[in-house]
mmCIF file of C-alpha atoms in Angstrom:
data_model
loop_
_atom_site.group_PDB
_atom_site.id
_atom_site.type_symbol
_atom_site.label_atom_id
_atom_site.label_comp_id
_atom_site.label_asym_id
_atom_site.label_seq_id
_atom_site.Cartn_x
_atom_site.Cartn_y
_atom_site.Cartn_z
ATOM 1 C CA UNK A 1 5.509 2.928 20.677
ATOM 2 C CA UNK A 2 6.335 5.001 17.912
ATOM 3 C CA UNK A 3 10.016 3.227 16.805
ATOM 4 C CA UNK A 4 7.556 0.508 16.738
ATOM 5 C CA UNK A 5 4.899 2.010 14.977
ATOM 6 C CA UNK A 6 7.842 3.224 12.517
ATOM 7 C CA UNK A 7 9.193 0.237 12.109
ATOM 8 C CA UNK A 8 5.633 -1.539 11.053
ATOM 9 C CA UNK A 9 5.257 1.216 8.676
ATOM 10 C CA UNK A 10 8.611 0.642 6.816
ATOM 11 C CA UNK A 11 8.223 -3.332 7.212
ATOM 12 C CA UNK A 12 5.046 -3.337 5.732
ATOM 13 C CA UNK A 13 6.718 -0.323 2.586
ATOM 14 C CA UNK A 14 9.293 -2.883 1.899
ATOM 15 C CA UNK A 15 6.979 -6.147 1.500
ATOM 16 C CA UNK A 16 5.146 -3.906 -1.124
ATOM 17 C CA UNK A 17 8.048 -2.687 -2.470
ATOM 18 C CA UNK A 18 8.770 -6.016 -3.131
ATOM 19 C CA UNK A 19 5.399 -6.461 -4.746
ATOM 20 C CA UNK A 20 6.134 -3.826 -7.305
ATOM 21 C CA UNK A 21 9.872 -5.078 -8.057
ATOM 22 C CA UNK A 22 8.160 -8.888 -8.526
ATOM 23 C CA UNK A 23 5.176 -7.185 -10.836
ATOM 24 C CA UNK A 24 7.857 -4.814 -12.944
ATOM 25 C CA UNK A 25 10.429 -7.997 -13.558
ATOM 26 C CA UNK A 26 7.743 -11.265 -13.574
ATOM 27 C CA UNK A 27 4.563 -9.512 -13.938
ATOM 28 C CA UNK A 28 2.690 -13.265 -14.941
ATOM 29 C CA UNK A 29 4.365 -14.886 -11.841
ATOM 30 C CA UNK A 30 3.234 -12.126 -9.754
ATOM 31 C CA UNK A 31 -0.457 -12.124 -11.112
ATOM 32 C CA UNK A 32 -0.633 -15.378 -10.622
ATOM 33 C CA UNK A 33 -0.548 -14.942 -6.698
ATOM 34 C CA UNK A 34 -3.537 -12.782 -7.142
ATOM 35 C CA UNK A 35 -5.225 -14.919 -8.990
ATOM 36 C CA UNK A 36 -5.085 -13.074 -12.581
ATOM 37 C CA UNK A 37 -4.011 -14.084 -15.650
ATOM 38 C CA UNK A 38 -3.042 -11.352 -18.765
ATOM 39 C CA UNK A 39 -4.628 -11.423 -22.095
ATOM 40 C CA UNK A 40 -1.714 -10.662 -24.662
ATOM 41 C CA UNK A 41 0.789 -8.332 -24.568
ATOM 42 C CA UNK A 42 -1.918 -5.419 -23.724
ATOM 43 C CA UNK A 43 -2.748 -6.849 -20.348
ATOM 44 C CA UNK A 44 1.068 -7.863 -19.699
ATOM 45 C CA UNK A 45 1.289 -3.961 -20.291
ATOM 46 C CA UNK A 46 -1.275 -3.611 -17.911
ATOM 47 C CA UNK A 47 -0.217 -5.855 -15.438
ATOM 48 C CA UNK A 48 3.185 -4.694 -15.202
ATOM 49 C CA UNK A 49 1.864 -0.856 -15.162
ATOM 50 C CA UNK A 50 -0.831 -0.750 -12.923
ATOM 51 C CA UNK A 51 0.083 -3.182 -10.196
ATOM 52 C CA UNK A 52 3.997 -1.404 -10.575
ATOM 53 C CA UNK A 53 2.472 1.664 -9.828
ATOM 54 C CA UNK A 54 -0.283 1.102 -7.335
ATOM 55 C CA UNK A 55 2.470 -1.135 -4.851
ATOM 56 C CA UNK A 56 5.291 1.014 -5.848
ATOM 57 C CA UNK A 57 3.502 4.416 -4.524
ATOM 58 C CA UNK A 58 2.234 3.088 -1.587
ATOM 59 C CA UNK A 59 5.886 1.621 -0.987
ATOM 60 C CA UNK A 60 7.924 4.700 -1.475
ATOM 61 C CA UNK A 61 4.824 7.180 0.273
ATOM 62 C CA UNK A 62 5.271 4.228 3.221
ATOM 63 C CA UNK A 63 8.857 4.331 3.615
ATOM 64 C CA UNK A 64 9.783 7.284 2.940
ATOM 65 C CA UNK A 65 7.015 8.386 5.433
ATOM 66 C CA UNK A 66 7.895 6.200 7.992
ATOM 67 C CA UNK A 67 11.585 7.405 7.262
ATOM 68 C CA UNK A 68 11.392 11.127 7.573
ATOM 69 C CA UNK A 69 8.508 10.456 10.266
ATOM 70 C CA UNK A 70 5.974 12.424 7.876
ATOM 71 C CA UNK A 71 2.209 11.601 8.588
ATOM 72 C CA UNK A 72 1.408 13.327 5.638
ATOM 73 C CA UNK A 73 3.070 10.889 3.363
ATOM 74 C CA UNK A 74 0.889 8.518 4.580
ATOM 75 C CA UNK A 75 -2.151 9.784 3.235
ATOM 76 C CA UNK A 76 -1.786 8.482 -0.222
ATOM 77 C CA UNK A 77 -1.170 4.622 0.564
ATOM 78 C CA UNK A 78 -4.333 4.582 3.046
ATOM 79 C CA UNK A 79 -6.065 5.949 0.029
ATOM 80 C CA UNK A 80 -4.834 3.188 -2.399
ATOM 81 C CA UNK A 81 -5.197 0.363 0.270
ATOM 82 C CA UNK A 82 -8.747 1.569 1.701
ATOM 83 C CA UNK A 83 -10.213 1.972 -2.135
ATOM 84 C CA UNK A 84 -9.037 -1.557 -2.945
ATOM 85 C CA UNK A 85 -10.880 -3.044 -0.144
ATOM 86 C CA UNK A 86 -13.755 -1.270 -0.151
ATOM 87 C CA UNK A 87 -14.076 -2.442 -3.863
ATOM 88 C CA UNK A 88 -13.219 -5.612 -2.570
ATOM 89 C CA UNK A 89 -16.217 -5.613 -0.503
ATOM 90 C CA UNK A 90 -18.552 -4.406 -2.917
ATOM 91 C CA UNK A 91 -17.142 -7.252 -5.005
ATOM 92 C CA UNK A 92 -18.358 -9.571 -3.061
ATOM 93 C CA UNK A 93 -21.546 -8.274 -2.190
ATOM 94 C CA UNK A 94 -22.074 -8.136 -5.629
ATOM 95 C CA UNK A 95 -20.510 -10.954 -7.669
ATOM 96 C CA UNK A 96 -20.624 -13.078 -4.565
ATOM 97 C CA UNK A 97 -17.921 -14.701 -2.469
ATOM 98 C CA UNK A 98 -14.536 -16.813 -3.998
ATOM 99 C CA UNK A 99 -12.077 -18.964 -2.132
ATOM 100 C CA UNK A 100 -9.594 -17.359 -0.462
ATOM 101 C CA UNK A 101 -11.521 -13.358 -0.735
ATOM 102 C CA UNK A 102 -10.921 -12.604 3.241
ATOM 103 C CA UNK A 103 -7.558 -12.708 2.453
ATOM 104 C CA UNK A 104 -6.700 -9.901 0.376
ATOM 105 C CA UNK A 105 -9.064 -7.698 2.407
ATOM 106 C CA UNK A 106 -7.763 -9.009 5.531
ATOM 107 C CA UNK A 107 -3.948 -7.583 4.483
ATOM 108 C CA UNK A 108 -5.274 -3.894 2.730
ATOM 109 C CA UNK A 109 -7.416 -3.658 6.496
ATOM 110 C CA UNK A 110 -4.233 -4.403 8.037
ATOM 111 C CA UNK A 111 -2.254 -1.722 5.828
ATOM 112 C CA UNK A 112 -5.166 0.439 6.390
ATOM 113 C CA UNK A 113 -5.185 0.663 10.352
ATOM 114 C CA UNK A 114 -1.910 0.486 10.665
ATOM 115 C CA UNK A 115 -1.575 3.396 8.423
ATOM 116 C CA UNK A 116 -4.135 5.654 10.460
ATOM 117 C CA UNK A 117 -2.410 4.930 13.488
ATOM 118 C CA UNK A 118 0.949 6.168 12.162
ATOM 119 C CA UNK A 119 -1.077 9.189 10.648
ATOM 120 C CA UNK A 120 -2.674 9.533 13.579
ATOM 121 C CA UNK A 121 0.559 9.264 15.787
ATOM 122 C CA UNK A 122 3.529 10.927 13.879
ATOM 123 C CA UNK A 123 4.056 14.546 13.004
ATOM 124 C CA UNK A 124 2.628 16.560 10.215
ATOM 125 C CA UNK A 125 4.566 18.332 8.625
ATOM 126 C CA UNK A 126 3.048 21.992 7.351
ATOM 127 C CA UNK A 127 4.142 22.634 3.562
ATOM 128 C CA UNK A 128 5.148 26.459 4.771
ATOM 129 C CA UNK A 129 7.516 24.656 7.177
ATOM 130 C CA UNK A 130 9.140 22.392 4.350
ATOM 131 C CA UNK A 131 9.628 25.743 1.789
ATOM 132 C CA UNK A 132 11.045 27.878 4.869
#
């Protein structure tokens, strides 16, 4: 269960690792599969920035996580991933409903739960055990 668990974990690091590569080199492609669109060089800036860094964290705090078998690590990408879907939600409740919306939320659950079960299931590690 937890090679499995490990290996979901790392599978699902490397598809947003791959996310962050495709947003650093082709940032318009890339927005375009998320249905945005930059205004000048300022939200090219942004695009390739923000979306870089949010994938690229949770990618190396997934793999390297799922790597060492560190719970802790995990932490920060079900923070990223649970934030953007519960502002997903509230999205909808509030601007309504758009093609396609259960989608998105559907894959940050997904990273979400799969992430508490890892946190849940591998070891922490204490920071008094990593300096000694």
């Amino acid at each position: 269960m937890r090679l499995v668990l490990t290996a979901l974990i790392f599978l699902a690091g490397m598809f947003d690792l791959f996310l962050a590569i495709s947003f650093l080199t082709g940032p318009q492609q890339a927005a375009a599969g998320f249905g945005l669109s930059p205004t000048g060089t300022g939200g090219l800036s942004t695009l390739r920035a923000d979306m870089t860094a949010f994938f690229g964290v949770a990618a190396f705090c997934m793999l390297w996580g799922a790597w060492r078998r560190n719970a802790d690590l995990l932490l920060v990408p079900i923070l990223l991933f649970g934030t953007a879907m519960v502002a997903r939600l509230i999205n909808v409740v509030v601007a309504g409903p758009y093609d396609g919306w259960p989608v998105p939320v559907a894959v940050e659950a997904f990273h979400v739960v799969l992430l508490l079960i890892g946190w849940r299931t591998l070891p922490h590690h204490r920071i008094d055990e990593i300096a000694g």
